[in-house]
Tab-separated table of C-alpha atoms in Angstrom:
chain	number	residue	atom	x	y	z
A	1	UNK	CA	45.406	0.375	-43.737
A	2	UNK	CA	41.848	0.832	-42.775
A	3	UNK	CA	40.087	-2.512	-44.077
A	4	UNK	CA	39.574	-5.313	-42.463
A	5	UNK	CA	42.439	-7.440	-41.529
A	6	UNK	CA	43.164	-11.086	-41.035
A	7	UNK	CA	45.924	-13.078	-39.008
A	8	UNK	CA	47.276	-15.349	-40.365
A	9	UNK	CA	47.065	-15.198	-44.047
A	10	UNK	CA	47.858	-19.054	-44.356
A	11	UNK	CA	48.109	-21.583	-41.326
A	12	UNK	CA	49.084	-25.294	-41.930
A	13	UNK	CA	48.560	-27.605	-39.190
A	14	UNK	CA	48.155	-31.345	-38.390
A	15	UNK	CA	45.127	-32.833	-37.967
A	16	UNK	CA	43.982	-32.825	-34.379
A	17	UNK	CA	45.710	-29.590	-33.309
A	18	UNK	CA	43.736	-26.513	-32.296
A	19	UNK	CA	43.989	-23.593	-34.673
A	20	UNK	CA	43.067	-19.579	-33.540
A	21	UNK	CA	42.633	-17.072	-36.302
A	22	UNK	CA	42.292	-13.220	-35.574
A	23	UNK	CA	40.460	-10.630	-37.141
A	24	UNK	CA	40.076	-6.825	-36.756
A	25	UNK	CA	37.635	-5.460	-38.502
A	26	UNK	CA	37.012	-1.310	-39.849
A	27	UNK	CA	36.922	0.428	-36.404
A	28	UNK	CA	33.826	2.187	-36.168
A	29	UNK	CA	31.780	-0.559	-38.015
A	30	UNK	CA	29.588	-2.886	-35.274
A	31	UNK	CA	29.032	-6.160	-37.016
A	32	UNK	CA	31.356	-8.813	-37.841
A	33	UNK	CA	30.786	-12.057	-39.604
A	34	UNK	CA	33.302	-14.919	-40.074
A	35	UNK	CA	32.577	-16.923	-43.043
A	36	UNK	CA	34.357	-20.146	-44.367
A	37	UNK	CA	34.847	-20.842	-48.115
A	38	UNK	CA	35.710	-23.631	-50.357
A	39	UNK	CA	37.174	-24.068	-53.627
A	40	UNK	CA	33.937	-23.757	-55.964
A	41	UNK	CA	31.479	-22.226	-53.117
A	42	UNK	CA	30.348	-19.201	-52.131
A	43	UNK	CA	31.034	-17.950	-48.728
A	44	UNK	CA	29.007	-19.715	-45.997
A	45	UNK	CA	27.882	-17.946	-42.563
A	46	UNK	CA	28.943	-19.169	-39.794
A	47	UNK	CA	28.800	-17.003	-37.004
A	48	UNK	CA	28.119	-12.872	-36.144
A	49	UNK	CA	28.715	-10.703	-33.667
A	50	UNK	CA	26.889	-7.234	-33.200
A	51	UNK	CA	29.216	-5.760	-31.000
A	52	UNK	CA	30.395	-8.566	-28.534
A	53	UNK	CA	26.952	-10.360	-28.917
A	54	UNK	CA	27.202	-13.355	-30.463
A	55	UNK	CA	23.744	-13.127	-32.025
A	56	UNK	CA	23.722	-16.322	-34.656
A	57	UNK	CA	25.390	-19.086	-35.184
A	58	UNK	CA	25.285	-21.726	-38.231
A	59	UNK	CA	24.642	-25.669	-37.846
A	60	UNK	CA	27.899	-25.153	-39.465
A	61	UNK	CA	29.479	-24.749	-36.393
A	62	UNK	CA	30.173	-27.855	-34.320
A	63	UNK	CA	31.423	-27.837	-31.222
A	64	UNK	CA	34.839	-27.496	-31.919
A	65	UNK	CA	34.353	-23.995	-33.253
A	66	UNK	CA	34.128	-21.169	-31.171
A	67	UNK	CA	34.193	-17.275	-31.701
A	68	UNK	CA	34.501	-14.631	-29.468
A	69	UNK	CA	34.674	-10.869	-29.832
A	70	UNK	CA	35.379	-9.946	-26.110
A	71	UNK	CA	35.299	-5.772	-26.093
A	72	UNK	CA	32.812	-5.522	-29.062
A	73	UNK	CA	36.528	-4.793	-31.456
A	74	UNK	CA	38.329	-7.517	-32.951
A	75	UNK	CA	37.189	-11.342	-32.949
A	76	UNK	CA	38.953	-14.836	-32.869
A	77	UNK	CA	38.127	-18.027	-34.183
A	78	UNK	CA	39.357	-21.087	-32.758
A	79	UNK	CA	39.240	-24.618	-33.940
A	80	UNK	CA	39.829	-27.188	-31.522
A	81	UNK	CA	40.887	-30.651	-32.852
A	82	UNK	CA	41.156	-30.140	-36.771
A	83	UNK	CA	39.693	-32.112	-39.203
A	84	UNK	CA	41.118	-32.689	-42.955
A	85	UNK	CA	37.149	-31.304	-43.547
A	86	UNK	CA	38.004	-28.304	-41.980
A	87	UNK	CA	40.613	-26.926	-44.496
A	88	UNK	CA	39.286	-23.824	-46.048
A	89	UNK	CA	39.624	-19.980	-46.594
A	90	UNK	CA	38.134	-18.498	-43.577
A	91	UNK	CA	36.784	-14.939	-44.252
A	92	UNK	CA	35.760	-12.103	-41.807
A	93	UNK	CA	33.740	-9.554	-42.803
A	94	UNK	CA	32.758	-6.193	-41.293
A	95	UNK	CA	29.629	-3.410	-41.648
A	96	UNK	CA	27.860	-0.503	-39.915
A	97	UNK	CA	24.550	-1.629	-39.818
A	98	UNK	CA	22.591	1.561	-37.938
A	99	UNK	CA	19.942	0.317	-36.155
A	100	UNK	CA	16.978	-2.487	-36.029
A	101	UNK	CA	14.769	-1.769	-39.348
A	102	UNK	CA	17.960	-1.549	-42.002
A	103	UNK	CA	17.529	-2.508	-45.397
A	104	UNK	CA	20.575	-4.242	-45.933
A	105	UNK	CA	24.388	-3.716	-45.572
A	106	UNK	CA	27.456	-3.953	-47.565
A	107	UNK	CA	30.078	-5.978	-46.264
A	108	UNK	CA	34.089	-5.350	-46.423
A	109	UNK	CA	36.155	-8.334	-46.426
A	110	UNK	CA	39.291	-9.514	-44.660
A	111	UNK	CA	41.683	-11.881	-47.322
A	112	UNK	CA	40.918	-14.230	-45.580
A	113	UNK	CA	42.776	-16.887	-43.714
A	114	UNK	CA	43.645	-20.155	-45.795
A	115	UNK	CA	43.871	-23.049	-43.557
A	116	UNK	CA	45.250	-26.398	-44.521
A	117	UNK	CA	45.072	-29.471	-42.479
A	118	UNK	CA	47.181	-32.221	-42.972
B	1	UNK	CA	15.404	-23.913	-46.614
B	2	UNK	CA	16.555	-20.181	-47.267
B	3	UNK	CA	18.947	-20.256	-50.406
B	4	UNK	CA	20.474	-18.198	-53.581
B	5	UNK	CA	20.901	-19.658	-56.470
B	6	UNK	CA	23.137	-18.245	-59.172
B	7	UNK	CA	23.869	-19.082	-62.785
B	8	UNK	CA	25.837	-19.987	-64.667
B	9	UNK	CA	28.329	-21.237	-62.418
B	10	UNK	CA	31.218	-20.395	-64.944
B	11	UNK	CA	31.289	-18.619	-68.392
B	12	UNK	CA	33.625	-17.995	-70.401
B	13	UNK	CA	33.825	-15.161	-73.004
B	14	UNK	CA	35.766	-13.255	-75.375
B	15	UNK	CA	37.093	-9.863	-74.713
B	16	UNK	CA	33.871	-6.989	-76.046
B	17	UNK	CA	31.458	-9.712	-75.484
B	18	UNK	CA	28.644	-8.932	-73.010
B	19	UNK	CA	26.864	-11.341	-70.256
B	20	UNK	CA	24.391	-11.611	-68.266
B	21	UNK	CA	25.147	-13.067	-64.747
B	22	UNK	CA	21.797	-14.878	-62.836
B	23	UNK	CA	20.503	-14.730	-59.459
B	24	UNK	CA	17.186	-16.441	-57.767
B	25	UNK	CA	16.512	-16.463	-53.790
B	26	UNK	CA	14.054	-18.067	-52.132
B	27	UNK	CA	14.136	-16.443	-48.265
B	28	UNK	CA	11.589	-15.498	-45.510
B	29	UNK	CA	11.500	-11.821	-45.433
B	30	UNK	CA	13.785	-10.299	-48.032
B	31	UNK	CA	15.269	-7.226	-47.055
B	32	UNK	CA	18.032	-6.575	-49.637
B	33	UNK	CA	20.402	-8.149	-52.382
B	34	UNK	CA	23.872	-7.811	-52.910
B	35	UNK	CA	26.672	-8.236	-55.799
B	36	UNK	CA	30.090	-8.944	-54.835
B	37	UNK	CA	33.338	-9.531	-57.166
B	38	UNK	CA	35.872	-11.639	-56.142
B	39	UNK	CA	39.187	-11.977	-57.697
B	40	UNK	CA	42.008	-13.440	-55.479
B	41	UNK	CA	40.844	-13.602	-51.923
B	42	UNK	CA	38.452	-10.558	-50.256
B	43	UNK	CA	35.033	-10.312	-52.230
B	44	UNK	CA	34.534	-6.504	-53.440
B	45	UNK	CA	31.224	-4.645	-53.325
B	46	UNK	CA	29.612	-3.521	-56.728
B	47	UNK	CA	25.581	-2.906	-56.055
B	48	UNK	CA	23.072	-3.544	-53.440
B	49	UNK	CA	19.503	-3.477	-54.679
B	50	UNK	CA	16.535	-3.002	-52.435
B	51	UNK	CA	14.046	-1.655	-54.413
B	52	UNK	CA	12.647	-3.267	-57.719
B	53	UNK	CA	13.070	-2.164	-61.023
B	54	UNK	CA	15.650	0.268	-60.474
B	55	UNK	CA	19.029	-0.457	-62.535
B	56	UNK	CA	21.982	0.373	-60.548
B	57	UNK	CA	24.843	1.039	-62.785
B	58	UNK	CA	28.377	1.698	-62.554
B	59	UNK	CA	30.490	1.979	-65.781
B	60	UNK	CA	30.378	-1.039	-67.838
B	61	UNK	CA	28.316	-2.940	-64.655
B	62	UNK	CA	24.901	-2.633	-64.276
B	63	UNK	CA	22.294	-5.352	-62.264
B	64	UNK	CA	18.567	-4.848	-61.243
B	65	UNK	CA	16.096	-6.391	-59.068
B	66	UNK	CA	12.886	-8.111	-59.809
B	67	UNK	CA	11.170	-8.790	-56.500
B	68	UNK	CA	8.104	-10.229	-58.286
B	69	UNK	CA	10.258	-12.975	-59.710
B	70	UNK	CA	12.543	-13.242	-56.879
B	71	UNK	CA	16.028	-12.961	-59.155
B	72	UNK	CA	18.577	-10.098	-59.939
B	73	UNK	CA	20.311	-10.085	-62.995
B	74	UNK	CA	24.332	-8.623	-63.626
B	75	UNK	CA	25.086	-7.112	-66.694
B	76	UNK	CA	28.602	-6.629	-67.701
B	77	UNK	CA	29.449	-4.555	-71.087
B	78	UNK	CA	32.637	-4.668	-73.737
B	79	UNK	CA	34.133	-7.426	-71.186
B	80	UNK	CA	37.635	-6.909	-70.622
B	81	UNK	CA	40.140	-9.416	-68.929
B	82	UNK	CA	40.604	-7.639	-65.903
B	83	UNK	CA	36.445	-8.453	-65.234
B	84	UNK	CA	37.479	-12.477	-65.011
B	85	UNK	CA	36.669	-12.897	-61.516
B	86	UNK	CA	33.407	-15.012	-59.293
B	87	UNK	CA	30.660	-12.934	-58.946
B	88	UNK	CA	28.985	-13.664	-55.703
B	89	UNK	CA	25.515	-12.630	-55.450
B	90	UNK	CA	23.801	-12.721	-51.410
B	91	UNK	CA	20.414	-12.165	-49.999
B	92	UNK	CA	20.099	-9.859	-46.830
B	93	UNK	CA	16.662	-11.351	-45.223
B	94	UNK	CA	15.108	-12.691	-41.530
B	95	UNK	CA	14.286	-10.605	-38.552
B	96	UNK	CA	15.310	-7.629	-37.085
B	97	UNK	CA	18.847	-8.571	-36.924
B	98	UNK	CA	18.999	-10.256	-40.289
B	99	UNK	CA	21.019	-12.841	-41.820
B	100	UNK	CA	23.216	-12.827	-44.978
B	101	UNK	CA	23.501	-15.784	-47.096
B	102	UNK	CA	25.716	-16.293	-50.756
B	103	UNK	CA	25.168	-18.075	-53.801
B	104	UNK	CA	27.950	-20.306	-54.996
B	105	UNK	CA	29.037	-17.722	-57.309
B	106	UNK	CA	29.654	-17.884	-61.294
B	107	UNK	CA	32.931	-18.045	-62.476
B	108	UNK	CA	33.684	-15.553	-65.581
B	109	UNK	CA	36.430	-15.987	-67.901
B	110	UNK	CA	36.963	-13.282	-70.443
B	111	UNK	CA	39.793	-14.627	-72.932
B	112	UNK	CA	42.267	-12.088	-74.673
């Protein structure tokens, strides 16, 4: 399988515990976006990386979450201290994007990782 | 406040019917726009508009941009079941690096 891929696919946990999800994205694509979605919503941004630059981060993103993407291939997310507010599906997503002055990009989606807090 | 706005939010339609799917952006430096279908979990690329005017099509699927009125419309024709799904529509725009942002999707129900 050469899509993107997400681990776990579901993760139940009680509140308060820390949480790490993994994604590896298309191999020779150099962007990767994590997303988190709610029942009802649209995806919303939270963080990319081009490469293993962090380059943006949402006001989304407290202080409890934090994503890395150490050697530029796959990422983690980790959430520290879970909140019942922080169950969601959390979707990566991967692209090529070839240089500075691109149009736009398609993005290929992980399933996602559903997370559940008790 | 950058933001996509899509409508409806759901639909719902009888098998051979056709719709019409709505999206409006307001963003600082638009670069591109994006239709995405998602049926269980991992949204699916259909188009990517950049230019206006210029229907992209594919089979029953068709959507166009119209920069002057900052909206992109999604056709769908002879509906079928299988095309119940969200359709996510989201706005490439910003800097050099840009940013990607979603509307909150419309839900489409096509009914045997």
């Amino acid at each position: 399988d050469t899509g993107v891929s997400q681990d776990p696919r579901h993760k139940i946990t009680k509140r308060g515990q820390n949480v790490t999800f993994r994604c590896d994205p298309i191999s020779e694509h150099n962007r990767l976006y994590w997303y988190r979605q709610t029942l009802g919503q649209g995806p919303e941004f939270l963080t990319y990386f081009q490469n293993e630059a962090q380059l943006e981060k949402s006001r989304l993103l407290s202080d409890r979450f934090s994503a890395e993407r150490p050697k530029g291939s796959f990422s983690t997310l980790e959430i520290q201290r879970t909140e019942q507010g922080d169950s969601a599906m959390y979707l990566c997503a991967s692209s090529l994007v070839p240089g500075v002055s691109h149009p736009g990009e398609k993005l290929f989606f992980g399933s996602g990782t559903q997370l559940s807090v008790l | 406040e950058d933001k996509v706005v899509q409508s409806p939010l759901s639909l719902v339609v009888h098998e051979g019917d056709t719709v019409t799917l709505n999206c409006s952006y307001e963003v600082t430096n638009f670069r591109s726009l994006l239709w995405y279908k998602q049926e269980k979990k991992a949204p699916t690329f259909l188009f990517m508009l950049t230019s206006s005017g210029i229907e992209k099509k594919s089979g029953r699927l068709s959507s166009i941009l119209d920069k002057k009125e900052l909206s992109s419309i999604l056709n769908i024709t002879a509906t079928q079941t299988g095309d119940s799904a969200i359709y996510l529509c989201a706005v490439v725009y910003g800097g050099s690096q840009g940013n990607l942002i979603f509307g909150k999707g419309t839900k489409l129900s096509v009914k045997p």
